[in-house]
């Protein structure tokens, strides 16, 4: 059972990072709008973060697929997901109406409400659980360094 959980967590989390990172890298304007909408960074940092963050997500996904540094990647994934959850909570608490931009898109969204924020937070908690599973039960088959 641990192997099943480990493989699902490892490749599931890899798919999340690869998809979310690539979709943002392919749409840099939307990625920039998403980062800006959180109103957390100075405007001069937004373009850099809008490119660096999705690139980092792709790197995490590739490392998981290749089985490189599974536990450290799980820790980095967990920290990044906690930062995303904190960002969503912060935007919600400050009354911002935004689309999280987690899987492309993003920016201001007049339809954002408590339900949309709670869905994003719940989804990211699910992804955080995958990171925990990768850390606890890294599926080491086909891994180079777990």
mmCIF file of N, CA and C in Angstrom:
data_model
loop_
_atom_site.group_PDB
_atom_site.id
_atom_site.type_symbol
_atom_site.label_atom_id
_atom_site.label_comp_id
_atom_site.label_asym_id
_atom_site.label_seq_id
_atom_site.Cartn_x
_atom_site.Cartn_y
_atom_site.Cartn_z
ATOM 1 N N UNK A 1 0.819 -1.196 0.000
ATOM 2 C CA UNK A 1 0.000 0.000 0.000
ATOM 3 C C UNK A 1 0.865 1.262 0.000
ATOM 4 N N UNK A 2 1.983 1.239 0.776
ATOM 5 C CA UNK A 2 2.861 2.403 0.817
ATOM 6 C C UNK A 2 3.433 2.706 -0.560
ATOM 7 N N UNK A 3 3.776 1.652 -1.302
ATOM 8 C CA UNK A 3 4.306 1.880 -2.648
ATOM 9 C C UNK A 3 3.270 2.535 -3.546
ATOM 10 N N UNK A 4 2.019 2.087 -3.434
ATOM 11 C CA UNK A 4 0.946 2.675 -4.242
ATOM 12 C C UNK A 4 0.773 4.153 -3.905
ATOM 13 N N UNK A 5 0.706 4.471 -2.614
ATOM 14 C CA UNK A 5 0.568 5.865 -2.187
ATOM 15 C C UNK A 5 1.779 6.674 -2.652
ATOM 16 N N UNK A 6 2.962 6.092 -2.518
ATOM 17 C CA UNK A 6 4.181 6.776 -2.917
ATOM 18 C C UNK A 6 4.224 7.104 -4.399
ATOM 19 N N UNK A 7 3.838 6.145 -5.243
ATOM 20 C CA UNK A 7 3.884 6.393 -6.686
ATOM 21 C C UNK A 7 2.813 7.392 -7.106
ATOM 22 N N UNK A 8 1.615 7.280 -6.532
ATOM 23 C CA UNK A 8 0.543 8.223 -6.860
ATOM 24 C C UNK A 8 0.939 9.631 -6.417
ATOM 25 N N UNK A 9 1.486 9.738 -5.211
ATOM 26 C CA UNK A 9 1.884 11.050 -4.694
ATOM 27 C C UNK A 9 3.007 11.648 -5.531
ATOM 28 N N UNK A 10 4.030 10.853 -5.809
ATOM 29 C CA UNK A 10 5.184 11.359 -6.560
ATOM 30 C C UNK A 10 4.795 11.840 -7.947
ATOM 31 N N UNK A 11 4.105 11.000 -8.702
ATOM 32 C CA UNK A 11 3.783 11.383 -10.071
ATOM 33 C C UNK A 11 2.587 12.325 -10.146
ATOM 34 N N UNK A 12 1.697 12.250 -9.161
ATOM 35 C CA UNK A 12 0.594 13.209 -9.104
ATOM 36 C C UNK A 12 1.102 14.617 -8.852
ATOM 37 N N UNK A 13 2.004 14.747 -7.880
ATOM 38 C CA UNK A 13 2.579 16.050 -7.582
ATOM 39 C C UNK A 13 3.433 16.539 -8.749
ATOM 40 N N UNK A 14 4.154 15.631 -9.382
ATOM 41 C CA UNK A 14 4.938 16.011 -10.572
ATOM 42 C C UNK A 14 4.019 16.577 -11.653
ATOM 43 N N UNK A 15 2.896 15.929 -11.880
ATOM 44 C CA UNK A 15 1.953 16.408 -12.901
ATOM 45 C C UNK A 15 1.425 17.791 -12.557
ATOM 46 N N UNK A 16 1.122 18.011 -11.289
ATOM 47 C CA UNK A 16 0.643 19.324 -10.848
ATOM 48 C C UNK A 16 1.683 20.392 -11.144
ATOM 49 N N UNK A 17 2.925 20.149 -10.725
ATOM 50 C CA UNK A 17 3.976 21.149 -10.935
ATOM 51 C C UNK A 17 4.254 21.372 -12.417
ATOM 52 N N UNK A 18 4.336 20.295 -13.182
ATOM 53 C CA UNK A 18 4.634 20.458 -14.610
ATOM 54 C C UNK A 18 3.524 21.216 -15.328
ATOM 55 N N UNK A 19 2.292 20.848 -15.066
ATOM 56 C CA UNK A 19 1.171 21.508 -15.734
ATOM 57 C C UNK A 19 1.082 22.978 -15.324
ATOM 58 N N UNK A 20 1.101 23.219 -14.008
ATOM 59 C CA UNK A 20 0.926 24.601 -13.553
ATOM 60 C C UNK A 20 2.089 25.482 -14.004
ATOM 61 N N UNK A 21 3.296 24.957 -13.958
ATOM 62 C CA UNK A 21 4.451 25.745 -14.386
ATOM 63 C C UNK A 21 4.455 26.020 -15.875
ATOM 64 N N UNK A 22 4.206 24.991 -16.662
ATOM 65 C CA UNK A 22 4.246 25.168 -18.116
ATOM 66 C C UNK A 22 3.143 26.089 -18.617
ATOM 67 N N UNK A 23 1.939 25.962 -18.068
ATOM 68 C CA UNK A 23 0.838 26.803 -18.532
ATOM 69 C C UNK A 23 1.135 28.275 -18.242
ATOM 70 N N UNK A 24 1.812 28.535 -17.124
ATOM 71 C CA UNK A 24 2.168 29.914 -16.782
ATOM 72 C C UNK A 24 3.336 30.418 -17.639
ATOM 73 N N UNK A 25 4.301 29.554 -17.899
ATOM 74 C CA UNK A 25 5.423 29.970 -18.744
ATOM 75 C C UNK A 25 4.967 30.265 -20.170
ATOM 76 N N UNK A 26 3.955 29.546 -20.629
ATOM 77 C CA UNK A 26 3.438 29.775 -21.977
ATOM 78 C C UNK A 26 2.562 31.015 -22.077
ATOM 79 N N UNK A 27 2.146 31.544 -20.922
ATOM 80 C CA UNK A 27 1.299 32.738 -20.887
ATOM 81 C C UNK A 27 1.883 33.751 -19.905
ATOM 82 N N UNK A 28 3.030 34.345 -20.246
ATOM 83 C CA UNK A 28 3.710 35.210 -19.277
ATOM 84 C C UNK A 28 2.908 36.443 -18.845
ATOM 85 N N UNK A 29 2.086 36.988 -19.730
ATOM 86 C CA UNK A 29 1.285 38.149 -19.352
ATOM 87 C C UNK A 29 0.274 37.771 -18.270
ATOM 88 N N UNK A 30 -0.400 36.634 -18.453
ATOM 89 C CA UNK A 30 -1.354 36.182 -17.443
ATOM 90 C C UNK A 30 -0.649 35.863 -16.129
ATOM 91 N N UNK A 31 0.526 35.265 -16.218
ATOM 92 C CA UNK A 31 1.289 34.956 -15.012
ATOM 93 C C UNK A 31 1.645 36.240 -14.271
ATOM 94 N N UNK A 32 2.044 37.239 -15.000
ATOM 95 C CA UNK A 32 2.387 38.528 -14.389
ATOM 96 C C UNK A 32 1.160 39.158 -13.740
ATOM 97 N N UNK A 33 0.026 39.095 -14.415
ATOM 98 C CA UNK A 33 -1.209 39.652 -13.851
ATOM 99 C C UNK A 33 -1.604 38.915 -12.570
ATOM 100 N N UNK A 34 -1.407 37.605 -12.558
ATOM 101 C CA UNK A 34 -1.749 36.817 -11.374
ATOM 102 C C UNK A 34 -0.875 37.213 -10.191
ATOM 103 N N UNK A 35 0.425 37.331 -10.421
ATOM 104 C CA UNK A 35 1.342 37.713 -9.341
ATOM 105 C C UNK A 35 1.004 39.116 -8.846
ATOM 106 N N UNK A 36 0.771 40.033 -9.756
ATOM 107 C CA UNK A 36 0.450 41.419 -9.396
ATOM 108 C C UNK A 36 -0.848 41.502 -8.595
ATOM 109 N N UNK A 37 -1.827 40.686 -8.926
ATOM 110 C CA UNK A 37 -3.139 40.759 -8.282
ATOM 111 C C UNK A 37 -3.084 40.497 -6.778
ATOM 112 N N UNK A 38 -2.100 39.747 -6.329
ATOM 113 C CA UNK A 38 -1.972 39.470 -4.894
ATOM 114 C C UNK A 38 -1.530 40.706 -4.103
ATOM 115 N N UNK A 39 -0.957 41.670 -4.788
ATOM 116 C CA UNK A 39 -0.526 42.926 -4.171
ATOM 117 C C UNK A 39 0.390 42.680 -2.966
ATOM 118 N N UNK A 40 1.315 41.730 -3.110
ATOM 119 C CA UNK A 40 2.248 41.399 -2.036
ATOM 120 C C UNK A 40 3.678 41.841 -2.327
ATOM 121 N N UNK A 41 3.996 42.026 -3.600
ATOM 122 C CA UNK A 41 5.371 42.321 -3.995
ATOM 123 C C UNK A 41 5.492 43.726 -4.563
ATOM 124 N N UNK A 42 6.677 44.314 -4.405
ATOM 125 C CA UNK A 42 6.917 45.586 -5.112
ATOM 126 C C UNK A 42 6.798 45.352 -6.618
ATOM 127 N N UNK A 43 6.284 46.323 -7.326
ATOM 128 C CA UNK A 43 6.004 46.148 -8.757
ATOM 129 C C UNK A 43 7.246 45.774 -9.561
ATOM 130 N N UNK A 44 8.438 46.209 -9.131
ATOM 131 C CA UNK A 44 9.642 45.865 -9.888
ATOM 132 C C UNK A 44 10.011 44.386 -9.763
ATOM 133 N N UNK A 45 9.503 43.690 -8.745
ATOM 134 C CA UNK A 45 9.787 42.251 -8.593
ATOM 135 C C UNK A 45 8.782 41.361 -9.324
ATOM 136 N N UNK A 46 7.637 41.905 -9.654
ATOM 137 C CA UNK A 46 6.562 41.101 -10.253
ATOM 138 C C UNK A 46 7.002 40.391 -11.533
ATOM 139 N N UNK A 47 7.645 41.064 -12.503
ATOM 140 C CA UNK A 47 8.031 40.354 -13.729
ATOM 141 C C UNK A 47 8.989 39.182 -13.472
ATOM 142 N N UNK A 48 9.917 39.367 -12.556
ATOM 143 C CA UNK A 48 10.874 38.304 -12.246
ATOM 144 C C UNK A 48 10.176 37.119 -11.601
ATOM 145 N N UNK A 49 9.334 37.385 -10.619
ATOM 146 C CA UNK A 49 8.617 36.312 -9.933
ATOM 147 C C UNK A 49 7.662 35.603 -10.892
ATOM 148 N N UNK A 50 7.054 36.357 -11.803
ATOM 149 C CA UNK A 50 6.103 35.782 -12.759
ATOM 150 C C UNK A 50 6.766 34.775 -13.697
ATOM 151 N N UNK A 51 8.076 34.855 -13.861
ATOM 152 C CA UNK A 51 8.813 33.898 -14.683
ATOM 153 C C UNK A 51 9.516 32.865 -13.806
ATOM 154 N N UNK A 52 10.123 33.320 -12.721
ATOM 155 C CA UNK A 52 10.902 32.420 -11.863
ATOM 156 C C UNK A 52 10.030 31.388 -11.169
ATOM 157 N N UNK A 53 8.866 31.801 -10.698
ATOM 158 C CA UNK A 53 7.993 30.876 -9.970
ATOM 159 C C UNK A 53 7.540 29.704 -10.841
ATOM 160 N N UNK A 54 7.008 29.954 -12.043
ATOM 161 C CA UNK A 54 6.629 28.798 -12.870
ATOM 162 C C UNK A 54 7.832 27.958 -13.302
ATOM 163 N N UNK A 55 8.971 28.592 -13.516
ATOM 164 C CA UNK A 55 10.173 27.820 -13.864
ATOM 165 C C UNK A 55 10.556 26.901 -12.709
ATOM 166 N N UNK A 56 10.450 27.395 -11.489
ATOM 167 C CA UNK A 56 10.730 26.593 -10.297
ATOM 168 C C UNK A 56 9.750 25.426 -10.198
ATOM 169 N N UNK A 57 8.484 25.676 -10.506
ATOM 170 C CA UNK A 57 7.479 24.610 -10.485
ATOM 171 C C UNK A 57 7.841 23.514 -11.486
ATOM 172 N N UNK A 58 8.264 23.904 -12.674
ATOM 173 C CA UNK A 58 8.652 22.915 -13.695
ATOM 174 C C UNK A 58 9.859 22.117 -13.213
ATOM 175 N N UNK A 59 10.823 22.780 -12.607
ATOM 176 C CA UNK A 59 12.000 22.078 -12.083
ATOM 177 C C UNK A 59 11.588 21.069 -11.015
ATOM 178 N N UNK A 60 10.705 21.462 -10.114
ATOM 179 C CA UNK A 60 10.225 20.523 -9.094
ATOM 180 C C UNK A 60 9.557 19.315 -9.749
ATOM 181 N N UNK A 61 8.725 19.560 -10.747
ATOM 182 C CA UNK A 61 8.048 18.468 -11.446
ATOM 183 C C UNK A 61 9.027 17.525 -12.121
ATOM 184 N N UNK A 62 10.020 18.075 -12.784
ATOM 185 C CA UNK A 62 11.021 17.242 -13.460
ATOM 186 C C UNK A 62 11.824 16.415 -12.461
ATOM 187 N N UNK A 63 12.204 17.019 -11.343
ATOM 188 C CA UNK A 63 12.945 16.277 -10.323
ATOM 189 C C UNK A 63 12.121 15.114 -9.779
ATOM 190 N N UNK A 64 10.823 15.331 -9.600
ATOM 191 C CA UNK A 64 9.953 14.244 -9.127
ATOM 192 C C UNK A 64 9.853 13.132 -10.164
ATOM 193 N N UNK A 65 9.684 13.490 -11.420
ATOM 194 C CA UNK A 65 9.597 12.479 -12.479
ATOM 195 C C UNK A 65 10.890 11.675 -12.557
ATOM 196 N N UNK A 66 12.015 12.373 -12.477
ATOM 197 C CA UNK A 66 13.314 11.707 -12.590
ATOM 198 C C UNK A 66 13.721 10.981 -11.310
ATOM 199 N N UNK A 67 13.036 11.267 -10.218
ATOM 200 C CA UNK A 67 13.370 10.623 -8.960
ATOM 201 C C UNK A 67 14.619 11.180 -8.315
ATOM 202 N N UNK A 68 14.893 12.437 -8.563
ATOM 203 C CA UNK A 68 16.072 13.081 -7.993
ATOM 204 C C UNK A 68 15.692 13.860 -6.737
ATOM 205 N N UNK A 69 16.395 13.594 -5.644
ATOM 206 C CA UNK A 69 16.210 14.356 -4.403
ATOM 207 C C UNK A 69 14.741 14.386 -3.962
ATOM 208 N N UNK A 70 14.100 13.227 -3.922
ATOM 209 C CA UNK A 70 12.670 13.178 -3.648
ATOM 210 C C UNK A 70 12.277 13.855 -2.336
ATOM 211 N N UNK A 71 12.975 13.540 -1.271
ATOM 212 C CA UNK A 71 12.601 14.149 0.011
ATOM 213 C C UNK A 71 12.855 15.657 0.029
ATOM 214 N N UNK A 72 14.017 16.138 -0.407
ATOM 215 C CA UNK A 72 14.184 17.600 -0.451
ATOM 216 C C UNK A 72 13.156 18.281 -1.370
ATOM 217 N N UNK A 73 12.826 17.652 -2.489
ATOM 218 C CA UNK A 73 11.816 18.227 -3.384
ATOM 219 C C UNK A 73 10.447 18.234 -2.704
ATOM 220 N N UNK A 74 10.156 17.209 -1.924
ATOM 221 C CA UNK A 74 8.894 17.175 -1.181
ATOM 222 C C UNK A 74 8.835 18.321 -0.176
ATOM 223 N N UNK A 75 9.945 18.585 0.499
ATOM 224 C CA UNK A 75 9.994 19.685 1.457
ATOM 225 C C UNK A 75 9.800 21.019 0.738
ATOM 226 N N UNK A 76 10.516 21.234 -0.358
ATOM 227 C CA UNK A 76 10.360 22.472 -1.128
ATOM 228 C C UNK A 76 8.933 22.614 -1.652
ATOM 229 N N UNK A 77 8.363 21.512 -2.101
ATOM 230 C CA UNK A 77 6.980 21.542 -2.588
ATOM 231 C C UNK A 77 6.029 21.938 -1.469
ATOM 232 N N UNK A 78 6.232 21.343 -0.303
ATOM 233 C CA UNK A 78 5.379 21.668 0.833
ATOM 234 C C UNK A 78 5.491 23.132 1.231
ATOM 235 N N UNK A 79 6.708 23.646 1.258
ATOM 236 C CA UNK A 79 6.902 25.057 1.603
ATOM 237 C C UNK A 79 6.260 25.981 0.574
ATOM 238 N N UNK A 80 6.405 25.634 -0.693
ATOM 239 C CA UNK A 80 5.796 26.447 -1.742
ATOM 240 C C UNK A 80 4.272 26.409 -1.644
ATOM 241 N N UNK A 81 3.734 25.239 -1.380
ATOM 242 C CA UNK A 81 2.278 25.131 -1.246
ATOM 243 C C UNK A 81 1.773 25.894 -0.020
ATOM 244 N N UNK A 82 2.527 25.864 1.076
ATOM 245 C CA UNK A 82 2.146 26.663 2.248
ATOM 246 C C UNK A 82 2.174 28.151 1.912
ATOM 247 N N UNK A 83 3.158 28.574 1.113
ATOM 248 C CA UNK A 83 3.215 29.975 0.689
ATOM 249 C C UNK A 83 2.007 30.321 -0.188
ATOM 250 N N UNK A 84 1.635 29.400 -1.071
ATOM 251 C CA UNK A 84 0.459 29.637 -1.921
ATOM 252 C C UNK A 84 -0.802 29.749 -1.073
ATOM 253 N N UNK A 85 -0.953 28.850 -0.113
ATOM 254 C CA UNK A 85 -2.126 28.882 0.767
ATOM 255 C C UNK A 85 -2.154 30.198 1.545
ATOM 256 N N UNK A 86 -1.004 30.605 2.072
ATOM 257 C CA UNK A 86 -0.936 31.873 2.801
ATOM 258 C C UNK A 86 -1.285 33.046 1.892
ATOM 259 N N UNK A 87 -0.827 33.008 0.648
ATOM 260 C CA UNK A 87 -1.146 34.076 -0.299
ATOM 261 C C UNK A 87 -2.632 34.167 -0.581
ATOM 262 N N UNK A 88 -3.261 33.026 -0.749
ATOM 263 C CA UNK A 88 -4.710 33.005 -1.011
ATOM 264 C C UNK A 88 -5.469 33.530 0.206
ATOM 265 N N UNK A 89 -5.079 33.069 1.395
ATOM 266 C CA UNK A 89 -5.733 33.534 2.621
ATOM 267 C C UNK A 89 -5.532 35.043 2.782
ATOM 268 N N UNK A 90 -4.331 35.508 2.494
ATOM 269 C CA UNK A 90 -4.031 36.934 2.600
ATOM 270 C C UNK A 90 -4.900 37.759 1.648
ATOM 271 N N UNK A 91 -5.005 37.310 0.408
ATOM 272 C CA UNK A 91 -5.828 38.034 -0.567
ATOM 273 C C UNK A 91 -7.284 38.068 -0.118
ATOM 274 N N UNK A 92 -7.767 36.943 0.348
ATOM 275 C CA UNK A 92 -9.156 36.842 0.820
ATOM 276 C C UNK A 92 -9.365 37.756 2.027
ATOM 277 N N UNK A 93 -8.444 37.718 2.989
ATOM 278 C CA UNK A 93 -8.570 38.517 4.210
ATOM 279 C C UNK A 93 -8.521 40.015 3.916
ATOM 280 N N UNK A 94 -7.789 40.401 2.874
ATOM 281 C CA UNK A 94 -7.687 41.817 2.511
ATOM 282 C C UNK A 94 -8.803 42.260 1.580
ATOM 283 N N UNK A 95 -9.727 41.356 1.292
ATOM 284 C CA UNK A 95 -10.883 41.719 0.476
ATOM 285 C C UNK A 95 -10.601 41.816 -1.008
ATOM 286 N N UNK A 96 -9.466 41.255 -1.455
ATOM 287 C CA UNK A 96 -9.174 41.273 -2.884
ATOM 288 C C UNK A 96 -10.063 40.252 -3.588
ATOM 289 N N UNK A 97 -10.454 40.559 -4.768
ATOM 290 C CA UNK A 97 -11.223 39.615 -5.583
ATOM 291 C C UNK A 97 -10.329 39.190 -6.731
ATOM 292 N N UNK A 98 -9.690 38.027 -6.553
ATOM 293 C CA UNK A 98 -8.747 37.549 -7.557
ATOM 294 C C UNK A 98 -8.979 36.078 -7.845
ATOM 295 N N UNK A 99 -8.534 35.690 -9.026
ATOM 296 C CA UNK A 99 -8.397 34.284 -9.382
ATOM 297 C C UNK A 99 -6.984 33.931 -8.955
ATOM 298 N N UNK A 100 -6.801 32.811 -8.298
ATOM 299 C CA UNK A 100 -5.478 32.501 -7.738
ATOM 300 C C UNK A 100 -4.388 32.409 -8.800
ATOM 301 N N UNK A 101 -4.723 32.089 -10.027
ATOM 302 C CA UNK A 101 -3.713 31.964 -11.067
ATOM 303 C C UNK A 101 -2.896 30.696 -10.938
ATOM 304 N N UNK A 102 -3.386 29.770 -10.152
ATOM 305 C CA UNK A 102 -2.633 28.541 -9.868
ATOM 306 C C UNK A 102 -2.378 27.704 -11.125
ATOM 307 N N UNK A 103 -3.324 27.693 -12.016
ATOM 308 C CA UNK A 103 -3.197 26.911 -13.246
ATOM 309 C C UNK A 103 -3.463 27.805 -14.447
ATOM 310 N N UNK A 104 -2.731 28.901 -14.499
ATOM 311 C CA UNK A 104 -2.907 29.849 -15.586
ATOM 312 C C UNK A 104 -3.981 30.852 -15.224
ATOM 313 N N UNK A 105 -4.156 31.790 -16.096
ATOM 314 C CA UNK A 105 -5.133 32.831 -15.809
ATOM 315 C C UNK A 105 -4.664 33.664 -14.638
ATOM 316 N N UNK A 106 -5.583 34.046 -13.834
ATOM 317 C CA UNK A 106 -5.245 34.838 -12.664
ATOM 318 C C UNK A 106 -5.542 36.296 -12.886
ATOM 319 N N UNK A 107 -5.315 37.055 -11.863
ATOM 320 C CA UNK A 107 -5.617 38.471 -11.924
ATOM 321 C C UNK A 107 -6.916 38.753 -11.196
ATOM 322 N N UNK A 108 -7.403 39.941 -11.391
ATOM 323 C CA UNK A 108 -8.611 40.358 -10.703
ATOM 324 C C UNK A 108 -9.821 39.625 -11.266
ATOM 325 N N UNK A 109 -10.733 39.244 -10.369
ATOM 326 C CA UNK A 109 -11.915 38.474 -10.759
ATOM 327 C C UNK A 109 -13.091 38.924 -9.899
ATOM 328 N N UNK A 110 -14.015 39.648 -10.511
ATOM 329 C CA UNK A 110 -15.154 40.153 -9.743
ATOM 330 C C UNK A 110 -16.060 39.042 -9.217
ATOM 331 N N UNK A 111 -15.903 37.823 -9.739
ATOM 332 C CA UNK A 111 -16.729 36.698 -9.280
ATOM 333 C C UNK A 111 -16.091 35.918 -8.133
ATOM 334 N N UNK A 112 -14.896 36.312 -7.714
ATOM 335 C CA UNK A 112 -14.234 35.615 -6.614
ATOM 336 C C UNK A 112 -15.026 35.842 -5.329
ATOM 337 N N UNK A 113 -15.242 34.747 -4.629
ATOM 338 C CA UNK A 113 -15.983 34.822 -3.372
ATOM 339 C C UNK A 113 -15.417 33.794 -2.397
ATOM 340 N N UNK A 114 -16.035 33.686 -1.248
ATOM 341 C CA UNK A 114 -15.548 32.762 -0.215
ATOM 342 C C UNK A 114 -15.446 31.340 -0.739
ATOM 343 N N UNK A 115 -16.389 30.923 -1.536
ATOM 344 C CA UNK A 115 -16.381 29.557 -2.062
ATOM 345 C C UNK A 115 -15.165 29.333 -2.961
ATOM 346 N N UNK A 116 -14.860 30.287 -3.827
ATOM 347 C CA UNK A 116 -13.716 30.106 -4.723
ATOM 348 C C UNK A 116 -12.409 30.089 -3.937
ATOM 349 N N UNK A 117 -12.298 30.918 -2.909
ATOM 350 C CA UNK A 117 -11.089 30.901 -2.081
ATOM 351 C C UNK A 117 -10.970 29.581 -1.320
ATOM 352 N N UNK A 118 -12.087 29.134 -0.752
ATOM 353 C CA UNK A 118 -12.058 27.867 -0.004
ATOM 354 C C UNK A 118 -11.714 26.686 -0.908
ATOM 355 N N UNK A 119 -12.212 26.691 -2.129
ATOM 356 C CA UNK A 119 -11.873 25.622 -3.079
ATOM 357 C C UNK A 119 -10.381 25.628 -3.388
ATOM 358 N N UNK A 120 -9.821 26.805 -3.622
ATOM 359 C CA UNK A 120 -8.386 26.904 -3.916
ATOM 360 C C UNK A 120 -7.555 26.444 -2.726
ATOM 361 N N UNK A 121 -7.950 26.844 -1.535
ATOM 362 C CA UNK A 121 -7.222 26.443 -0.332
ATOM 363 C C UNK A 121 -7.314 24.935 -0.133
ATOM 364 N N UNK A 122 -8.516 24.374 -0.297
ATOM 365 C CA UNK A 122 -8.695 22.927 -0.130
ATOM 366 C C UNK A 122 -7.878 22.147 -1.152
ATOM 367 N N UNK A 123 -7.875 22.623 -2.385
ATOM 368 C CA UNK A 123 -7.090 21.953 -3.427
ATOM 369 C C UNK A 123 -5.603 21.968 -3.067
ATOM 370 N N UNK A 124 -5.117 23.123 -2.628
ATOM 371 C CA UNK A 124 -3.702 23.217 -2.277
ATOM 372 C C UNK A 124 -3.363 22.387 -1.038
ATOM 373 N N UNK A 125 -4.298 22.246 -0.123
ATOM 374 C CA UNK A 125 -4.081 21.353 1.025
ATOM 375 C C UNK A 125 -3.966 19.912 0.533
ATOM 376 N N UNK A 126 -4.756 19.556 -0.458
ATOM 377 C CA UNK A 126 -4.638 18.220 -1.061
ATOM 378 C C UNK A 126 -3.273 18.011 -1.694
ATOM 379 N N UNK A 127 -2.783 19.025 -2.398
ATOM 380 C CA UNK A 127 -1.449 18.928 -2.997
ATOM 381 C C UNK A 127 -0.372 18.880 -1.908
ATOM 382 N N UNK A 128 -0.602 19.608 -0.825
ATOM 383 C CA UNK A 128 0.319 19.570 0.313
ATOM 384 C C UNK A 128 0.375 18.156 0.893
ATOM 385 N N UNK A 129 -0.764 17.490 0.941
ATOM 386 C CA UNK A 129 -0.791 16.101 1.414
ATOM 387 C C UNK A 129 0.057 15.211 0.501
ATOM 388 N N UNK A 130 0.008 15.452 -0.803
ATOM 389 C CA UNK A 130 0.855 14.687 -1.726
ATOM 390 C C UNK A 130 2.333 14.899 -1.401
ATOM 391 N N UNK A 131 2.706 16.137 -1.110
ATOM 392 C CA UNK A 131 4.099 16.427 -0.765
ATOM 393 C C UNK A 131 4.504 15.697 0.514
ATOM 394 N N UNK A 132 3.608 15.651 1.479
ATOM 395 C CA UNK A 132 3.887 14.931 2.728
ATOM 396 C C UNK A 132 4.061 13.444 2.439
ATOM 397 N N UNK A 133 3.197 12.883 1.605
ATOM 398 C CA UNK A 133 3.308 11.463 1.253
ATOM 399 C C UNK A 133 4.618 11.173 0.539
ATOM 400 N N UNK A 134 5.028 12.075 -0.359
ATOM 401 C CA UNK A 134 6.307 11.880 -1.056
ATOM 402 C C UNK A 134 7.450 11.886 -0.046
ATOM 403 N N UNK A 135 7.362 12.743 0.943
ATOM 404 C CA UNK A 135 8.413 12.799 1.955
ATOM 405 C C UNK A 135 8.425 11.528 2.817
ATOM 406 N N UNK A 136 7.260 11.115 3.258
ATOM 407 C CA UNK A 136 7.162 9.971 4.174
ATOM 408 C C UNK A 136 7.388 8.651 3.443
ATOM 409 N N UNK A 137 6.784 8.500 2.275
ATOM 410 C CA UNK A 137 6.876 7.251 1.507
ATOM 411 C C UNK A 137 7.349 7.539 0.089
ATOM 412 N N UNK A 138 8.586 7.982 -0.092
ATOM 413 C CA UNK A 138 9.045 8.258 -1.462
ATOM 414 C C UNK A 138 9.140 6.954 -2.245
ATOM 415 N N UNK A 139 8.494 6.906 -3.375
ATOM 416 C CA UNK A 139 8.563 5.715 -4.220
ATOM 417 C C UNK A 139 9.923 5.734 -4.889
ATOM 418 N N UNK A 140 10.807 4.892 -4.396
ATOM 419 C CA UNK A 140 12.211 4.955 -4.805
ATOM 420 C C UNK A 140 12.528 4.187 -6.074
ATOM 421 N N UNK A 141 11.575 3.394 -6.540
ATOM 422 C CA UNK A 141 11.822 2.682 -7.792
ATOM 423 C C UNK A 141 11.971 3.727 -8.899
ATOM 424 N N UNK A 142 12.946 3.521 -9.725
ATOM 425 C CA UNK A 142 13.273 4.463 -10.795
ATOM 426 C C UNK A 142 13.743 5.812 -10.259
ATOM 427 N N UNK A 143 14.165 5.836 -9.001
ATOM 428 C CA UNK A 143 14.696 7.064 -8.420
ATOM 429 C C UNK A 143 16.213 6.975 -8.377
ATOM 430 N N UNK A 144 16.854 8.089 -8.571
ATOM 431 C CA UNK A 144 18.321 8.130 -8.531
ATOM 432 C C UNK A 144 18.785 8.480 -7.132
ATOM 433 N N UNK A 145 18.147 9.461 -6.523
ATOM 434 C CA UNK A 145 18.479 9.819 -5.154
ATOM 435 C C UNK A 145 17.188 10.238 -4.466
ATOM 436 N N UNK A 146 16.767 9.454 -3.502
ATOM 437 C CA UNK A 146 15.511 9.739 -2.821
ATOM 438 C C UNK A 146 15.789 10.498 -1.551
#
